[in-house]
Amino acid sequence: MTGFRRRVALAAVALLAVLAAGCGVRPSVVITGGPAPVGRVQGVGLYFVAEQRVTLVLRPSTPPGSVDTALALLLAGPDPRERQRGYRSEIPAGAGPAVTTSDRSGTTVSLGTDVTALSARAVDQLVCTVRYALPADRPAERSMVTLTGPDGSRGPYGCDPPECPAAPDGAEDSPGADRCLPADLGPAPARTAGPGS
């Protein structure tokens, strides 16, 4: 090796050694960027049953639908894609149409079916769908839901909804699996539904 080549090789090795040493960059601590965004994911929230649990399913919608819209979609049952992914409803066919009224004490949902015969999961589906459709900042005491039918009434109920919605339409996920999104409701609790669980 000639002197010139040797100097170039030594310079390259020295440069690599400096780069490998990190040029005096000291280790740093993790810098947090603040809390994750908070708020509801855009869409109509419907509660269906998957793997014996009441699970939030989001259907794209802009702007978010009303309580009446959400109930009409819920009573129509899962769409073909949701059924393919394992979602089902325990609300009996013919339970609708639903008529809702709201006052200072909460929301009343009048159905065309006997409400005392509804399964606990069917009650959860109805109550949690209504609660999700209500404004997020509505006080808890005004978020209670009462179900009425030809045979009487049930409630009022609150809802302890799943904190992580199922994957939005088009995303791969198994039914009932918790999947948190950046702008969702927060970490998943141990329990996934309220009144009838």
XYZ file of C-alpha atoms in Angstrom:
197
model
C 0.000 0.000 0.000
C 1.305 3.397 -0.881
C 1.597 6.173 1.651
C -1.353 8.069 0.186
C -3.646 5.051 0.281
C -2.537 4.253 3.797
C -3.376 7.801 4.965
C -6.800 7.632 3.267
C -7.491 4.267 4.914
C -6.391 5.572 8.332
C -8.514 8.709 7.887
C -11.527 6.559 6.986
C -10.961 4.333 10.036
C -10.590 7.409 12.266
C -13.779 8.920 10.835
C -15.653 5.673 11.448
C -14.326 5.525 15.011
C -15.562 9.074 15.678
C -18.973 8.275 14.192
C -19.202 5.027 16.153
C -18.353 6.846 19.373
C -21.411 9.046 18.930
C -19.490 12.305 18.802
C -20.152 12.960 22.455
C -23.933 12.628 22.266
C -25.121 11.790 25.719
C -28.039 9.425 26.385
C -31.318 11.228 26.950
C -34.548 10.449 28.718
C -37.825 9.845 26.937
C -39.595 13.100 26.220
C -43.344 12.785 26.398
C -45.495 14.636 23.925
C -48.375 15.062 26.323
C -51.515 13.008 26.620
C -53.050 11.252 23.652
C -55.936 13.004 21.933
C -59.201 12.472 23.746
C -62.651 12.245 22.242
C -64.895 9.938 20.379
C -63.934 8.345 17.122
C -66.101 9.713 14.316
C -68.998 7.494 13.360
C -72.216 6.038 14.677
C -71.546 3.778 17.658
C -73.611 0.594 17.659
C -73.358 -2.157 20.245
C -73.546 -5.717 18.919
C -72.738 -9.082 20.481
C -69.524 -10.912 19.601
C -68.007 -13.803 21.534
C -70.749 -13.440 24.191
C -69.798 -9.805 24.872
C -71.480 -6.544 23.974
C -68.983 -4.739 21.755
C -68.894 -1.249 20.258
C -68.820 -1.209 16.459
C -68.301 2.088 14.649
C -69.990 2.760 11.344
C -68.556 5.683 9.404
C -70.814 8.723 9.483
C -70.277 12.424 9.044
C -71.690 14.167 10.967
C -72.328 11.755 13.828
C -75.896 10.480 13.822
C -78.653 11.230 16.289
C -80.027 8.850 18.909
C -82.902 7.982 16.552
C -80.488 7.239 13.680
C -78.304 5.054 15.906
C -81.316 3.096 17.190
C -82.685 2.567 13.663
C -79.306 1.177 12.565
C -79.058 -1.002 15.688
C -82.561 -2.439 15.210
C -81.710 -3.253 11.569
C -78.924 -5.477 12.927
C -75.351 -5.997 11.806
C -74.599 -5.314 8.154
C -73.202 -8.163 5.996
C -69.578 -7.251 6.731
C -70.248 -7.128 10.485
C -72.060 -10.487 10.364
C -69.104 -11.961 8.479
C -66.837 -10.764 11.287
C -69.013 -12.513 13.884
C -71.258 -9.730 15.170
C -74.901 -10.450 15.949
C -77.797 -8.867 17.811
C -79.885 -10.254 20.647
C -82.596 -7.661 20.048
C -85.573 -9.547 18.593
C -86.674 -8.791 15.028
C -89.682 -6.504 15.010
C -88.636 -4.624 18.152
C -88.774 -1.311 16.295
C -89.350 1.263 15.313
C -88.022 2.922 18.435
C -89.435 6.228 19.637
C -87.209 8.284 21.922
C -88.020 11.107 24.289
C -85.557 13.000 26.453
C -86.026 15.156 29.504
C -84.030 16.205 32.550
C -84.170 12.677 33.975
C -82.746 10.962 30.884
C -83.872 9.271 27.687
C -86.818 6.915 27.277
C -86.844 4.433 24.400
C -90.286 3.061 23.516
C -90.171 -0.239 21.623
C -92.814 -2.362 19.952
C -91.704 -5.474 21.829
C -91.976 -6.704 25.404
C -88.989 -5.197 27.174
C -89.214 -7.409 30.261
C -88.408 -10.415 28.063
C -85.244 -8.861 26.566
C -81.975 -10.614 27.385
C -79.405 -8.757 29.461
C -77.209 -8.336 26.375
C -80.138 -6.950 24.341
C -80.708 -4.370 27.093
C -76.981 -3.552 27.056
C -77.078 -3.126 23.271
C -79.959 -0.659 23.436
C -78.820 1.315 26.479
C -75.182 1.619 25.411
C -76.070 2.566 21.823
C -78.315 5.362 23.132
C -75.662 6.499 25.603
C -72.971 6.592 22.909
C -75.221 8.717 20.663
C -75.849 11.285 23.402
C -73.471 14.258 23.696
C -70.270 13.173 25.462
C -70.459 16.062 27.910
C -74.004 15.268 29.026
C -74.101 14.797 32.825
C -74.429 11.192 34.009
C -77.755 11.846 35.740
C -79.205 13.032 32.406
C -77.711 10.070 30.513
C -79.863 7.384 32.099
C -81.903 5.256 29.685
C -85.313 3.705 30.352
C -86.795 1.095 28.010
C -90.574 0.842 27.645
C -92.786 -1.571 25.744
C -96.317 -2.996 25.736
C -95.509 -4.995 28.900
C -94.019 -2.220 31.027
C -90.599 -0.683 31.479
C -87.023 -1.433 32.511
C -84.531 0.969 33.929
C -83.358 3.591 34.195
C -79.912 2.288 33.284
C -76.520 3.843 32.796
C -73.873 2.309 30.601
C -70.305 1.304 31.340
C -69.351 0.915 27.671
C -66.323 -0.825 26.244
C -63.498 1.654 26.134
C -61.984 0.374 22.897
C -64.161 0.082 19.837
C -63.826 -2.837 17.490
C -61.759 -2.145 14.389
C -63.421 0.292 11.991
C -64.839 -1.070 8.765
C -62.079 -2.391 6.527
C -59.538 -3.036 9.304
C -58.530 -6.557 10.194
C -59.561 -7.557 13.693
C -61.434 -10.411 15.282
C -64.860 -9.737 16.808
C -64.772 -8.752 20.422
C -61.053 -8.004 20.455
C -60.230 -4.747 22.177
C -58.506 -2.315 19.850
C -57.677 1.153 21.118
C -57.415 3.992 18.660
C -55.600 7.281 19.395
C -58.812 9.310 19.659
C -60.956 6.705 21.358
C -62.426 6.509 24.812
C -59.288 5.348 26.655
C -57.833 2.107 28.039
C -59.946 -1.033 28.071
C -61.630 -1.906 31.360
C -62.100 -5.448 32.615
C -65.864 -5.218 32.085
C -67.405 -4.427 28.709
C -71.034 -3.458 29.272
C -73.318 -2.144 31.921
C -76.922 -2.757 32.819
C -77.364 -6.447 32.112
C -73.862 -7.806 32.589
